[in-house]
Amino acid sequence: MAILLNVKNNVLKGGKHYLTSDYKTRNSNRSTHNGMDLVGANGIDDIIAIENGTVTYTGYDASGGGYWISITTNGIEHRNFHLKKGSIKVSKGEYVQKGSVIATMGATGNATANCSVSYTHLRAHETRRQVV
């Protein structure tokens, strides 16, 4: 798990971002946070693959995540949510290299940040158990 927590600097192209909500931290009137919210230093930034892996899902979830991607690497699934509409650059079944651009951050779905702020919500799961 410590290795996964170190991915924060490897999610956005250029590695510059602001962590607006870390894993399991929320203020008193919000539920537990099940991932990390990252805002790019440039406002709207490209998201990169944090590891080599296979794209297992790309699509839209109207009930929460908006446009999102899932990439699986050695049994660990990395998910990026709230992507900008039309920005997904990969397809289901495609193999991606660590560091390649996969999408652009946005504020789609049930985004918790101010809607004028683009960001991504990152989660990681291992064998049906959430890791980050």
mmCIF file of N, CA and C in Angstrom:
data_model
loop_
_atom_site.group_PDB
_atom_site.id
_atom_site.type_symbol
_atom_site.label_atom_id
_atom_site.label_comp_id
_atom_site.label_asym_id
_atom_site.label_seq_id
_atom_site.Cartn_x
_atom_site.Cartn_y
_atom_site.Cartn_z
ATOM 1 N N MET A 1 0.811 -1.190 0.000
ATOM 2 C CA MET A 1 0.000 0.000 0.000
ATOM 3 C C MET A 1 0.854 1.252 0.000
ATOM 4 N N ALA A 2 1.967 1.275 0.664
ATOM 5 C CA ALA A 2 2.838 2.452 0.684
ATOM 6 C C ALA A 2 3.293 2.819 -0.720
ATOM 7 N N ILE A 3 3.542 1.813 -1.550
ATOM 8 C CA ILE A 3 3.946 2.077 -2.927
ATOM 9 C C ILE A 3 2.827 2.811 -3.659
ATOM 10 N N LEU A 4 1.592 2.387 -3.462
ATOM 11 C CA LEU A 4 0.466 3.027 -4.130
ATOM 12 C C LEU A 4 0.270 4.451 -3.655
ATOM 13 N N LEU A 5 0.510 4.708 -2.392
ATOM 14 C CA LEU A 5 0.332 6.060 -1.885
ATOM 15 C C LEU A 5 1.369 7.009 -2.468
ATOM 16 N N ASN A 6 2.479 6.498 -2.943
ATOM 17 C CA ASN A 6 3.508 7.333 -3.554
ATOM 18 C C ASN A 6 3.190 7.704 -4.996
ATOM 19 N N VAL A 7 2.074 7.268 -5.545
ATOM 20 C CA VAL A 7 1.733 7.593 -6.931
ATOM 21 C C VAL A 7 1.240 9.021 -7.079
ATOM 22 N N LYS A 8 0.984 9.708 -6.000
ATOM 23 C CA LYS A 8 0.423 11.053 -6.074
ATOM 24 C C LYS A 8 1.211 11.955 -7.022
ATOM 25 N N ASN A 9 2.513 11.815 -7.056
ATOM 26 C CA ASN A 9 3.334 12.666 -7.911
ATOM 27 C C ASN A 9 3.418 12.158 -9.333
ATOM 28 N N ASN A 10 2.774 11.048 -9.635
ATOM 29 C CA ASN A 10 2.857 10.444 -10.962
ATOM 30 C C ASN A 10 1.511 10.327 -11.665
ATOM 31 N N VAL A 11 0.539 11.107 -11.259
ATOM 32 C CA VAL A 11 -0.804 11.021 -11.836
ATOM 33 C C VAL A 11 -0.995 12.033 -12.962
ATOM 34 N N LEU A 12 -0.433 13.218 -12.809
ATOM 35 C CA LEU A 12 -0.618 14.271 -13.803
ATOM 36 C C LEU A 12 0.661 14.499 -14.590
ATOM 37 N N LYS A 13 0.493 14.795 -15.869
ATOM 38 C CA LYS A 13 1.640 15.080 -16.719
ATOM 39 C C LYS A 13 2.386 16.281 -16.139
ATOM 40 N N GLY A 14 3.673 16.159 -15.970
ATOM 41 C CA GLY A 14 4.475 17.209 -15.354
ATOM 42 C C GLY A 14 4.613 17.046 -13.848
ATOM 43 N N GLY A 15 3.767 16.218 -13.242
ATOM 44 C CA GLY A 15 3.870 15.898 -11.820
ATOM 45 C C GLY A 15 3.499 17.007 -10.867
ATOM 46 N N LYS A 16 2.933 18.101 -11.345
ATOM 47 C CA LYS A 16 2.587 19.218 -10.469
ATOM 48 C C LYS A 16 1.088 19.239 -10.237
ATOM 49 N N HIS A 17 0.708 19.233 -8.970
ATOM 50 C CA HIS A 17 -0.709 19.222 -8.631
ATOM 51 C C HIS A 17 -0.899 19.675 -7.194
ATOM 52 N N TYR A 18 -2.160 19.853 -6.837
ATOM 53 C CA TYR A 18 -2.541 20.134 -5.466
ATOM 54 C C TYR A 18 -3.461 19.014 -5.016
ATOM 55 N N LEU A 19 -3.187 18.436 -3.871
ATOM 56 C CA LEU A 19 -4.041 17.403 -3.299
ATOM 57 C C LEU A 19 -5.128 18.120 -2.511
ATOM 58 N N THR A 20 -6.368 18.046 -2.993
ATOM 59 C CA THR A 20 -7.454 18.772 -2.336
ATOM 60 C C THR A 20 -8.213 17.913 -1.328
ATOM 61 N N SER A 21 -8.146 16.601 -1.500
ATOM 62 C CA SER A 21 -8.809 15.701 -0.557
ATOM 63 C C SER A 21 -8.102 14.354 -0.616
ATOM 64 N N ASP A 22 -7.441 13.990 0.471
ATOM 65 C CA ASP A 22 -6.692 12.745 0.504
ATOM 66 C C ASP A 22 -7.603 11.584 0.879
ATOM 67 N N TYR A 23 -7.065 10.397 0.768
ATOM 68 C CA TYR A 23 -7.783 9.178 1.083
ATOM 69 C C TYR A 23 -8.262 9.195 2.536
ATOM 70 N N LYS A 24 -9.548 8.916 2.723
ATOM 71 C CA LYS A 24 -10.220 8.823 4.017
ATOM 72 C C LYS A 24 -10.273 10.121 4.808
ATOM 73 N N THR A 25 -9.977 11.262 4.195
ATOM 74 C CA THR A 25 -10.104 12.530 4.916
ATOM 75 C C THR A 25 -11.273 13.312 4.357
ATOM 76 N N ARG A 26 -12.099 13.803 5.208
ATOM 77 C CA ARG A 26 -13.221 14.660 4.846
ATOM 78 C C ARG A 26 -13.535 15.517 6.063
ATOM 79 N N ASN A 27 -14.254 16.603 5.842
ATOM 80 C CA ASN A 27 -14.676 17.388 6.989
ATOM 81 C C ASN A 27 -15.862 16.696 7.651
ATOM 82 N N SER A 28 -16.328 17.230 8.744
ATOM 83 C CA SER A 28 -17.315 16.538 9.576
ATOM 84 C C SER A 28 -18.662 16.297 8.904
ATOM 85 N N ASN A 29 -19.013 17.058 7.898
ATOM 86 C CA ASN A 29 -20.333 16.868 7.275
ATOM 87 C C ASN A 29 -20.287 16.014 6.011
ATOM 88 N N ARG A 30 -19.170 15.358 5.717
ATOM 89 C CA ARG A 30 -19.037 14.524 4.519
ATOM 90 C C ARG A 30 -18.691 13.096 4.916
ATOM 91 N N SER A 31 -19.033 12.168 4.064
ATOM 92 C CA SER A 31 -18.688 10.772 4.319
ATOM 93 C C SER A 31 -17.197 10.551 4.074
ATOM 94 N N THR A 32 -16.710 9.378 4.476
ATOM 95 C CA THR A 32 -15.310 9.030 4.264
ATOM 96 C C THR A 32 -14.979 9.072 2.790
ATOM 97 N N HIS A 33 -13.821 9.604 2.465
ATOM 98 C CA HIS A 33 -13.397 9.735 1.072
ATOM 99 C C HIS A 33 -12.688 8.468 0.638
ATOM 100 N N ASN A 34 -13.085 7.898 -0.486
ATOM 101 C CA ASN A 34 -12.553 6.608 -0.928
ATOM 102 C C ASN A 34 -11.531 6.754 -2.055
ATOM 103 N N GLY A 35 -10.752 7.813 -2.021
ATOM 104 C CA GLY A 35 -9.718 8.034 -3.023
ATOM 105 C C GLY A 35 -8.977 9.323 -2.749
ATOM 106 N N MET A 36 -8.294 9.838 -3.773
ATOM 107 C CA MET A 36 -7.551 11.092 -3.656
ATOM 108 C C MET A 36 -8.016 12.022 -4.770
ATOM 109 N N ASP A 37 -8.302 13.284 -4.424
ATOM 110 C CA ASP A 37 -8.658 14.283 -5.422
ATOM 111 C C ASP A 37 -7.446 15.152 -5.696
ATOM 112 N N LEU A 38 -7.085 15.265 -6.977
ATOM 113 C CA LEU A 38 -5.908 16.020 -7.388
ATOM 114 C C LEU A 38 -6.315 17.099 -8.387
ATOM 115 N N VAL A 39 -5.898 18.327 -8.109
ATOM 116 C CA VAL A 39 -6.129 19.455 -9.002
ATOM 117 C C VAL A 39 -4.797 19.813 -9.631
ATOM 118 N N GLY A 40 -4.776 19.993 -10.932
ATOM 119 C CA GLY A 40 -3.537 20.314 -11.639
ATOM 120 C C GLY A 40 -3.088 21.739 -11.412
ATOM 121 N N ALA A 41 -1.795 21.947 -11.434
ATOM 122 C CA ALA A 41 -1.218 23.276 -11.247
ATOM 123 C C ALA A 41 -1.612 24.228 -12.364
ATOM 124 N N ASN A 42 -1.933 23.684 -13.537
ATOM 125 C CA ASN A 42 -2.291 24.518 -14.687
ATOM 126 C C ASN A 42 -3.801 24.635 -14.888
ATOM 127 N N GLY A 43 -4.582 24.122 -13.965
ATOM 128 C CA GLY A 43 -6.040 24.186 -14.089
ATOM 129 C C GLY A 43 -6.621 22.942 -14.708
ATOM 130 N N ILE A 44 -6.381 22.733 -15.991
ATOM 131 C CA ILE A 44 -6.835 21.516 -16.665
ATOM 132 C C ILE A 44 -5.593 20.821 -17.193
ATOM 133 N N ASP A 45 -5.281 19.682 -16.617
ATOM 134 C CA ASP A 45 -4.057 18.979 -16.965
ATOM 135 C C ASP A 45 -4.346 17.577 -17.475
ATOM 136 N N ASP A 46 -3.396 17.038 -18.217
ATOM 137 C CA ASP A 46 -3.496 15.667 -18.699
ATOM 138 C C ASP A 46 -3.184 14.693 -17.576
ATOM 139 N N ILE A 47 -3.896 13.563 -17.590
ATOM 140 C CA ILE A 47 -3.681 12.484 -16.633
ATOM 141 C C ILE A 47 -2.865 11.414 -17.338
ATOM 142 N N ILE A 48 -1.881 10.859 -16.631
ATOM 143 C CA ILE A 48 -1.036 9.831 -17.224
ATOM 144 C C ILE A 48 -1.246 8.490 -16.527
ATOM 145 N N ALA A 49 -0.918 7.405 -17.227
ATOM 146 C CA ALA A 49 -0.979 6.064 -16.634
ATOM 147 C C ALA A 49 0.100 5.979 -15.556
ATOM 148 N N ILE A 50 -0.266 5.525 -14.363
ATOM 149 C CA ILE A 50 0.707 5.462 -13.269
ATOM 150 C C ILE A 50 1.548 4.199 -13.317
ATOM 151 N N GLU A 51 1.118 3.220 -14.102
ATOM 152 C CA GLU A 51 1.863 1.970 -14.311
ATOM 153 C C GLU A 51 1.511 1.440 -15.699
ATOM 154 N N ASN A 52 2.317 0.518 -16.219
ATOM 155 C CA ASN A 52 1.937 -0.212 -17.427
ATOM 156 C C ASN A 52 0.706 -1.042 -17.094
ATOM 157 N N GLY A 53 -0.222 -1.163 -18.010
ATOM 158 C CA GLY A 53 -1.392 -1.979 -17.728
ATOM 159 C C GLY A 53 -2.372 -2.025 -18.880
ATOM 160 N N THR A 54 -3.467 -2.732 -18.653
ATOM 161 C CA THR A 54 -4.511 -2.912 -19.657
ATOM 162 C C THR A 54 -5.748 -2.120 -19.250
ATOM 163 N N VAL A 55 -6.294 -1.378 -20.188
ATOM 164 C CA VAL A 55 -7.517 -0.612 -19.951
ATOM 165 C C VAL A 55 -8.671 -1.604 -19.848
ATOM 166 N N THR A 56 -9.361 -1.609 -18.705
ATOM 167 C CA THR A 56 -10.459 -2.542 -18.494
ATOM 168 C C THR A 56 -11.830 -1.875 -18.579
ATOM 169 N N TYR A 57 -11.855 -0.532 -18.572
ATOM 170 C CA TYR A 57 -13.128 0.176 -18.697
ATOM 171 C C TYR A 57 -12.865 1.614 -19.127
ATOM 172 N N THR A 58 -13.696 2.119 -20.014
ATOM 173 C CA THR A 58 -13.804 3.548 -20.286
ATOM 174 C C THR A 58 -15.280 3.818 -20.472
ATOM 175 N N GLY A 59 -15.775 4.886 -19.888
ATOM 176 C CA GLY A 59 -17.191 5.171 -20.059
ATOM 177 C C GLY A 59 -17.684 6.268 -19.151
ATOM 178 N N TYR A 60 -18.999 6.270 -18.948
ATOM 179 C CA TYR A 60 -19.660 7.323 -18.181
ATOM 180 C C TYR A 60 -20.543 6.706 -17.108
ATOM 181 N N ASP A 61 -20.507 7.279 -15.919
ATOM 182 C CA ASP A 61 -21.340 6.855 -14.797
ATOM 183 C C ASP A 61 -22.136 8.070 -14.334
ATOM 184 N N ALA A 62 -23.406 8.111 -14.681
ATOM 185 C CA ALA A 62 -24.250 9.257 -14.344
ATOM 186 C C ALA A 62 -24.487 9.383 -12.844
ATOM 187 N N SER A 63 -24.306 8.304 -12.087
ATOM 188 C CA SER A 63 -24.608 8.336 -10.654
ATOM 189 C C SER A 63 -23.450 8.836 -9.800
ATOM 190 N N GLY A 64 -22.299 9.096 -10.408
ATOM 191 C CA GLY A 64 -21.214 9.559 -9.543
ATOM 192 C C GLY A 64 -19.944 9.996 -10.241
ATOM 193 N N GLY A 65 -19.257 9.060 -10.879
ATOM 194 C CA GLY A 65 -17.906 9.318 -11.366
ATOM 195 C C GLY A 65 -17.785 10.086 -12.656
ATOM 196 N N GLY A 66 -18.900 10.324 -13.340
ATOM 197 C CA GLY A 66 -18.810 10.993 -14.633
ATOM 198 C C GLY A 66 -18.034 10.134 -15.613
ATOM 199 N N TYR A 67 -17.249 10.754 -16.467
ATOM 200 C CA TYR A 67 -16.406 9.995 -17.385
ATOM 201 C C TYR A 67 -15.233 9.433 -16.590
ATOM 202 N N TRP A 68 -14.962 8.123 -16.782
ATOM 203 C CA TRP A 68 -13.869 7.509 -16.019
ATOM 204 C C TRP A 68 -13.210 6.378 -16.775
ATOM 205 N N ILE A 69 -12.013 6.017 -16.284
ATOM 206 C CA ILE A 69 -11.163 4.983 -16.877
ATOM 207 C C ILE A 69 -10.714 4.036 -15.782
ATOM 208 N N SER A 70 -10.584 2.760 -16.120
ATOM 209 C CA SER A 70 -9.992 1.768 -15.225
ATOM 210 C C SER A 70 -8.852 1.082 -15.964
ATOM 211 N N ILE A 71 -7.688 1.010 -15.325
ATOM 212 C CA ILE A 71 -6.516 0.320 -15.879
ATOM 213 C C ILE A 71 -6.045 -0.686 -14.847
ATOM 214 N N THR A 72 -5.840 -1.943 -15.271
ATOM 215 C CA THR A 72 -5.413 -3.001 -14.358
ATOM 216 C C THR A 72 -3.958 -3.371 -14.619
ATOM 217 N N THR A 73 -3.201 -3.455 -13.512
ATOM 218 C CA THR A 73 -1.784 -3.803 -13.542
ATOM 219 C C THR A 73 -1.521 -4.840 -12.457
ATOM 220 N N ASN A 74 -1.145 -6.048 -12.844
ATOM 221 C CA ASN A 74 -0.806 -7.096 -11.869
ATOM 222 C C ASN A 74 -1.829 -7.231 -10.748
ATOM 223 N N GLY A 75 -3.100 -7.257 -11.106
ATOM 224 C CA GLY A 75 -4.157 -7.456 -10.121
ATOM 225 C C GLY A 75 -4.595 -6.208 -9.382
ATOM 226 N N ILE A 76 -3.989 -5.066 -9.665
ATOM 227 C CA ILE A 76 -4.397 -3.805 -9.043
ATOM 228 C C ILE A 76 -5.078 -2.955 -10.100
ATOM 229 N N GLU A 77 -6.258 -2.484 -9.769
ATOM 230 C CA GLU A 77 -7.050 -1.675 -10.679
ATOM 231 C C GLU A 77 -6.946 -0.215 -10.264
ATOM 232 N N HIS A 78 -6.521 0.651 -11.184
ATOM 233 C CA HIS A 78 -6.431 2.093 -10.949
ATOM 234 C C HIS A 78 -7.577 2.760 -11.689
ATOM 235 N N ARG A 79 -8.324 3.596 -10.986
ATOM 236 C CA ARG A 79 -9.460 4.278 -11.604
ATOM 237 C C ARG A 79 -9.294 5.790 -11.495
ATOM 238 N N ASN A 80 -9.559 6.490 -12.588
ATOM 239 C CA ASN A 80 -9.582 7.950 -12.596
ATOM 240 C C ASN A 80 -10.984 8.396 -12.971
ATOM 241 N N PHE A 81 -11.583 9.243 -12.140
ATOM 242 C CA PHE A 81 -12.954 9.709 -12.321
ATOM 243 C C PHE A 81 -13.020 11.203 -12.645
ATOM 244 N N HIS A 82 -14.189 11.670 -13.056
ATOM 245 C CA HIS A 82 -14.510 13.075 -13.331
ATOM 246 C C HIS A 82 -13.697 13.633 -14.491
ATOM 247 N N LEU A 83 -13.458 12.814 -15.517
ATOM 248 C CA LEU A 83 -12.653 13.223 -16.660
ATOM 249 C C LEU A 83 -13.435 14.167 -17.570
ATOM 250 N N LYS A 84 -12.715 15.001 -18.273
ATOM 251 C CA LYS A 84 -13.337 15.932 -19.209
ATOM 252 C C LYS A 84 -14.019 15.152 -20.339
ATOM 253 N N LYS A 85 -15.236 15.558 -20.679
ATOM 254 C CA LYS A 85 -15.985 14.916 -21.760
ATOM 255 C C LYS A 85 -15.166 14.953 -23.048
ATOM 256 N N GLY A 86 -15.047 13.799 -23.707
ATOM 257 C CA GLY A 86 -14.336 13.708 -24.969
ATOM 258 C C GLY A 86 -12.822 13.632 -24.854
ATOM 259 N N SER A 87 -12.296 13.550 -23.627
ATOM 260 C CA SER A 87 -10.839 13.585 -23.446
ATOM 261 C C SER A 87 -10.179 12.213 -23.321
ATOM 262 N N ILE A 88 -10.960 11.146 -23.178
ATOM 263 C CA ILE A 88 -10.376 9.822 -22.988
ATOM 264 C C ILE A 88 -9.633 9.415 -24.256
ATOM 265 N N LYS A 89 -8.353 9.099 -24.101
ATOM 266 C CA LYS A 89 -7.477 8.813 -25.244
ATOM 267 C C LYS A 89 -7.139 7.334 -25.394
ATOM 268 N N VAL A 90 -7.775 6.472 -24.602
ATOM 269 C CA VAL A 90 -7.505 5.034 -24.642
ATOM 270 C C VAL A 90 -8.814 4.282 -24.818
ATOM 271 N N SER A 91 -8.709 3.004 -25.176
ATOM 272 C CA SER A 91 -9.888 2.164 -25.388
ATOM 273 C C SER A 91 -9.792 0.902 -24.547
ATOM 274 N N LYS A 92 -10.947 0.329 -24.230
ATOM 275 C CA LYS A 92 -10.985 -0.924 -23.484
ATOM 276 C C LYS A 92 -10.173 -1.980 -24.224
ATOM 277 N N GLY A 93 -9.323 -2.702 -23.478
ATOM 278 C CA GLY A 93 -8.484 -3.745 -24.040
ATOM 279 C C GLY A 93 -7.104 -3.259 -24.468
ATOM 280 N N GLU A 94 -6.920 -1.962 -24.564
ATOM 281 C CA GLU A 94 -5.639 -1.393 -24.979
ATOM 282 C C GLU A 94 -4.602 -1.515 -23.857
ATOM 283 N N TYR A 95 -3.361 -1.810 -24.233
ATOM 284 C CA TYR A 95 -2.248 -1.845 -23.276
ATOM 285 C C TYR A 95 -1.606 -0.463 -23.266
ATOM 286 N N VAL A 96 -1.439 0.126 -22.080
ATOM 287 C CA VAL A 96 -0.852 1.455 -21.967
ATOM 288 C C VAL A 96 0.474 1.394 -21.217
ATOM 289 N N GLN A 97 1.361 2.280 -21.567
ATOM 290 C CA GLN A 97 2.668 2.383 -20.927
ATOM 291 C C GLN A 97 2.610 3.426 -19.814
ATOM 292 N N LYS A 98 3.327 3.168 -18.726
ATOM 293 C CA LYS A 98 3.457 4.132 -17.638
ATOM 294 C C LYS A 98 3.914 5.469 -18.222
ATOM 295 N N GLY A 99 3.223 6.545 -17.833
ATOM 296 C CA GLY A 99 3.585 7.875 -18.285
ATOM 297 C C GLY A 99 2.863 8.349 -19.531
ATOM 298 N N SER A 100 2.126 7.452 -20.198
ATOM 299 C CA SER A 100 1.400 7.885 -21.400
ATOM 300 C C SER A 100 0.110 8.606 -20.997
ATOM 301 N N VAL A 101 -0.249 9.618 -21.756
ATOM 302 C CA VAL A 101 -1.456 10.399 -21.475
ATOM 303 C C VAL A 101 -2.682 9.539 -21.768
ATOM 304 N N ILE A 102 -3.597 9.466 -20.791
ATOM 305 C CA ILE A 102 -4.796 8.647 -20.946
ATOM 306 C C ILE A 102 -6.079 9.472 -21.024
ATOM 307 N N ALA A 103 -6.070 10.698 -20.473
ATOM 308 C CA ALA A 103 -7.263 11.555 -20.474
ATOM 309 C C ALA A 103 -6.892 12.930 -19.933
ATOM 310 N N THR A 104 -7.906 13.783 -19.828
ATOM 311 C CA THR A 104 -7.732 15.116 -19.249
ATOM 312 C C THR A 104 -8.679 15.260 -18.067
ATOM 313 N N MET A 105 -8.210 15.888 -17.005
ATOM 314 C CA MET A 105 -9.060 16.078 -15.834
ATOM 315 C C MET A 105 -10.248 16.962 -16.180
ATOM 316 N N GLY A 106 -11.331 16.774 -15.442
ATOM 317 C CA GLY A 106 -12.540 17.538 -15.692
ATOM 318 C C GLY A 106 -13.348 17.701 -14.416
ATOM 319 N N ALA A 107 -14.652 17.835 -14.551
ATOM 320 C CA ALA A 107 -15.543 17.964 -13.396
ATOM 321 C C ALA A 107 -16.890 17.330 -13.719
ATOM 322 N N THR A 108 -16.868 16.179 -14.406
ATOM 323 C CA THR A 108 -18.102 15.512 -14.805
ATOM 324 C C THR A 108 -18.638 14.633 -13.681
ATOM 325 N N GLY A 109 -19.901 14.257 -13.791
ATOM 326 C CA GLY A 109 -20.522 13.396 -12.787
ATOM 327 C C GLY A 109 -20.800 14.152 -11.505
ATOM 328 N N ASN A 110 -20.779 13.453 -10.402
ATOM 329 C CA ASN A 110 -21.038 14.035 -9.091
ATOM 330 C C ASN A 110 -19.729 14.569 -8.512
ATOM 331 N N ALA A 111 -19.132 15.537 -9.192
ATOM 332 C CA ALA A 111 -17.857 16.107 -8.766
ATOM 333 C C ALA A 111 -18.053 16.876 -7.464
ATOM 334 N N THR A 112 -17.147 16.649 -6.505
ATOM 335 C CA THR A 112 -17.276 17.298 -5.200
ATOM 336 C C THR A 112 -16.575 18.640 -5.144
ATOM 337 N N ALA A 113 -15.657 18.880 -6.071
ATOM 338 C CA ALA A 113 -14.975 20.176 -6.092
ATOM 339 C C ALA A 113 -15.907 21.218 -6.697
ATOM 340 N N ASN A 114 -15.557 22.458 -6.526
ATOM 341 C CA ASN A 114 -16.275 23.540 -7.176
ATOM 342 C C ASN A 114 -16.343 23.204 -8.661
ATOM 343 N N CYS A 115 -17.512 23.243 -9.247
ATOM 344 C CA CYS A 115 -17.685 22.811 -10.644
ATOM 345 C C CYS A 115 -16.820 23.578 -11.627
ATOM 346 N N SER A 116 -16.309 24.740 -11.255
ATOM 347 C CA SER A 116 -15.440 25.490 -12.160
ATOM 348 C C SER A 116 -13.996 24.992 -12.072
ATOM 349 N N VAL A 117 -13.731 24.055 -11.178
ATOM 350 C CA VAL A 117 -12.385 23.519 -10.994
ATOM 351 C C VAL A 117 -12.322 22.111 -11.570
ATOM 352 N N SER A 118 -11.372 21.878 -12.461
ATOM 353 C CA SER A 118 -11.169 20.536 -13.011
ATOM 354 C C SER A 118 -10.234 19.759 -12.104
ATOM 355 N N TYR A 119 -10.519 18.471 -11.944
ATOM 356 C CA TYR A 119 -9.679 17.630 -11.102
ATOM 357 C C TYR A 119 -9.883 16.176 -11.485
ATOM 358 N N THR A 120 -9.118 15.288 -10.867
ATOM 359 C CA THR A 120 -9.368 13.865 -11.014
ATOM 360 C C THR A 120 -9.442 13.234 -9.633
ATOM 361 N N HIS A 121 -10.248 12.220 -9.535
ATOM 362 C CA HIS A 121 -10.381 11.414 -8.316
ATOM 363 C C HIS A 121 -9.739 10.067 -8.629
ATOM 364 N N LEU A 122 -8.710 9.694 -7.886
ATOM 365 C CA LEU A 122 -7.967 8.456 -8.122
ATOM 366 C C LEU A 122 -8.282 7.440 -7.039
ATOM 367 N N ARG A 123 -8.579 6.205 -7.461
ATOM 368 C CA ARG A 123 -8.773 5.072 -6.548
ATOM 369 C C ARG A 123 -7.918 3.915 -7.032
ATOM 370 N N ALA A 124 -7.567 3.033 -6.105
ATOM 371 C CA ALA A 124 -6.882 1.791 -6.482
ATOM 372 C C ALA A 124 -7.509 0.649 -5.705
ATOM 373 N N HIS A 125 -7.774 -0.462 -6.385
ATOM 374 C CA HIS A 125 -8.394 -1.631 -5.779
ATOM 375 C C HIS A 125 -7.533 -2.856 -6.057
ATOM 376 N N GLU A 126 -7.520 -3.771 -5.090
ATOM 377 C CA GLU A 126 -6.799 -5.030 -5.276
ATOM 378 C C GLU A 126 -7.719 -6.172 -4.879
ATOM 379 N N THR A 127 -7.954 -7.099 -5.765
ATOM 380 C CA THR A 127 -8.814 -8.271 -5.532
ATOM 381 C C THR A 127 -10.035 -7.928 -4.692
ATOM 382 N N ARG A 128 -10.831 -6.980 -5.220
ATOM 383 C CA ARG A 128 -12.089 -6.558 -4.608
ATOM 384 C C ARG A 128 -11.926 -5.819 -3.290
ATOM 385 N N ARG A 129 -10.711 -5.438 -2.938
ATOM 386 C CA ARG A 129 -10.479 -4.704 -1.698
ATOM 387 C C ARG A 129 -9.856 -3.359 -2.066
ATOM 388 N N GLN A 130 -10.452 -2.264 -1.553
ATOM 389 C CA GLN A 130 -9.898 -0.958 -1.898
ATOM 390 C C GLN A 130 -8.561 -0.753 -1.222
ATOM 391 N N VAL A 131 -7.578 -0.307 -1.993
ATOM 392 C CA VAL A 131 -6.232 -0.062 -1.474
ATOM 393 C C VAL A 131 -6.027 1.409 -1.223
ATOM 394 N N VAL A 132 -6.468 2.252 -2.127
ATOM 395 C CA VAL A 132 -6.319 3.705 -1.985
ATOM 396 C C VAL A 132 -7.555 4.391 -2.506
#
